[in-house]
Amino acid sequence: MTETASFTVRRAGNAPVPSLPPFGQFIGGAFIASSSASTVDVENPATGEVLTQVPAGTVEDVDAAVAAAVTAKAGWAAKTPKDRAAVLLRIADIIEGNRDLLETLEAANTGKPAAVAEDDISSAIDTFRFSAGAARAFTTPGAGDYAENHTSVILREPVGVVGVITPWNYPLLMAAWKIAPILAAGNAMVLKPSEQTPLATLKLAELIASEVPSGVLNIVTGPGPVVGNRISEHPDVDLVAITGSVGSGQKVAASAASTVKRVHLELGGKAPVVVFDDADLEAAAKGVRAGGFWNGGQECGAATRVLVHESVAKKFIEVLVREVQEITIGAPGAEGDAEIGSMISSAHYDRVLAALEDIRKDGLTIAVGGNAIDGPGYFIEPTVVTNVPAGATIASTEIFGPVVSVETFSTDEEAVTRANETVYGLAASVWTTDSARSFSIPRQLDFGTVWVNSHLVIANEMPWGGFKGSGYGRDLSIYALEDFSRTKHVMYNHG
Ligand code: NAD
């Protein structure tokens, strides 16, 4: 354990060696060789060590995976919801039975605290269980007569083959958010994990290979512009879903346009946290500590942009700085774990440090943190930036690191206008003890999720997804099953 100016830093020690997945592309129910011998290094960002390599997949690999999915889709679509639900429940049990292994692998590949990896795996299990139940409870409007002598029936059908592209911040959880509803709705799929964090997703494929019919779930590793792009443009992929940055989402949507396939986008965010003068400031500061620094701030819904009423700003900042000073930083599981882990990669660490440099150049106040921590690993101190003026870059761009900014406002109208002044529309929170505000303010905020006196609490029963630059489409809940299926109107003339 070492002390930086104000933080406790815990180092790796003897981290457990993760159980690695087989080498190859998971196509047609087995790990097979890629069409290319090129590989991508997969790193442990908490130590900078290379853990292993995975194939740098190719267009031919994607084509083989899509062909396997096309072959498998009719058989899977023909299964009853009850039978598909049984498979999803077995997957949930398998994840639960291999919880330690998956948590260790996920933490080693992302540098996230063991507690975050544990939460990810628990949530993934629940996503499969929810989707199993939802598959059976999913209904369409009843048959009805809307034209003389004609009876209308709505069939709910799978879309067909769904392509999925996932990010590095919650690798297995983001895969689960897609695999569970996509399979529940009766589709076959091809998934590309982030090139930086493919290990837990590949391990899951290995663990469930005998439960899922061959070709229903295929995984192809490799770079976004090659593998992700081919999935997006492939004529036999009926829908493509990406969780990632706005730029990648735009590229996927552009590639998908050539075949007019459906697109499902879960993109970036910059969640405002609006703290009114009547708020419980201790609770709000604890909420920002939990919601702003969870997963090292590498979180699309992170509470990274506080807008606090000017009359309570001084007090709120005092409490927040005290909370943030208590945050421990370190490698997963080291000396009893830490609250925040490493940045995902050296490149991302450099990006966050460059943002901190810009903050200094702009003359903003770094109230706590603001520095890199000496290696190995890519650690950065949890940081609070104050004196942030309206329209500052830090208030509108996604840093995706442990950096929270604080701005002030004078009136409710100003709070709402400023909170909405961002290209993103994923999530926001409102902190108030005034019941009228707790109803009126969320309605005026342009975000897909608005918490009141809370932040970053997610339930599998409720939809997750954004507006504006954060994309469209919904993960979780019955709405995800809707997104990954299609309706067909069949009309019977009985005249
Ligand atoms: P990223 O956009 O760099 O990568 C995401 C995925 O897209 C990766 O698998 C990558 O290989 C792939 N990709 C890159 N270029 C591509 C292309 N041209 N065609 C097809 N695929 C391509 O994002 P990231 O850095 O892995 O993840 C962080 C981002 O994800 C942040 O912006 C974050 O806000 C967002 N995110 C959003 C949600 C949500 O639910 N809205 C959840 C998690 C992360």
XYZ file of C-alpha atoms in Angstrom, residues 7 40 65 97 118 142 236 359 395 407 424:
11
model
C -5.147 8.710 -1.699
C -4.438 -9.000 -31.041
C -20.230 -16.856 -38.523
C -21.754 -21.919 -11.084
C -18.918 -9.320 -8.865
C -55.407 -9.911 -29.066
C -27.666 -11.580 -44.189
C -8.774 21.469 -17.551
C -19.288 19.788 -19.038
C -21.074 23.929 -12.110
C -26.063 13.162 -25.141
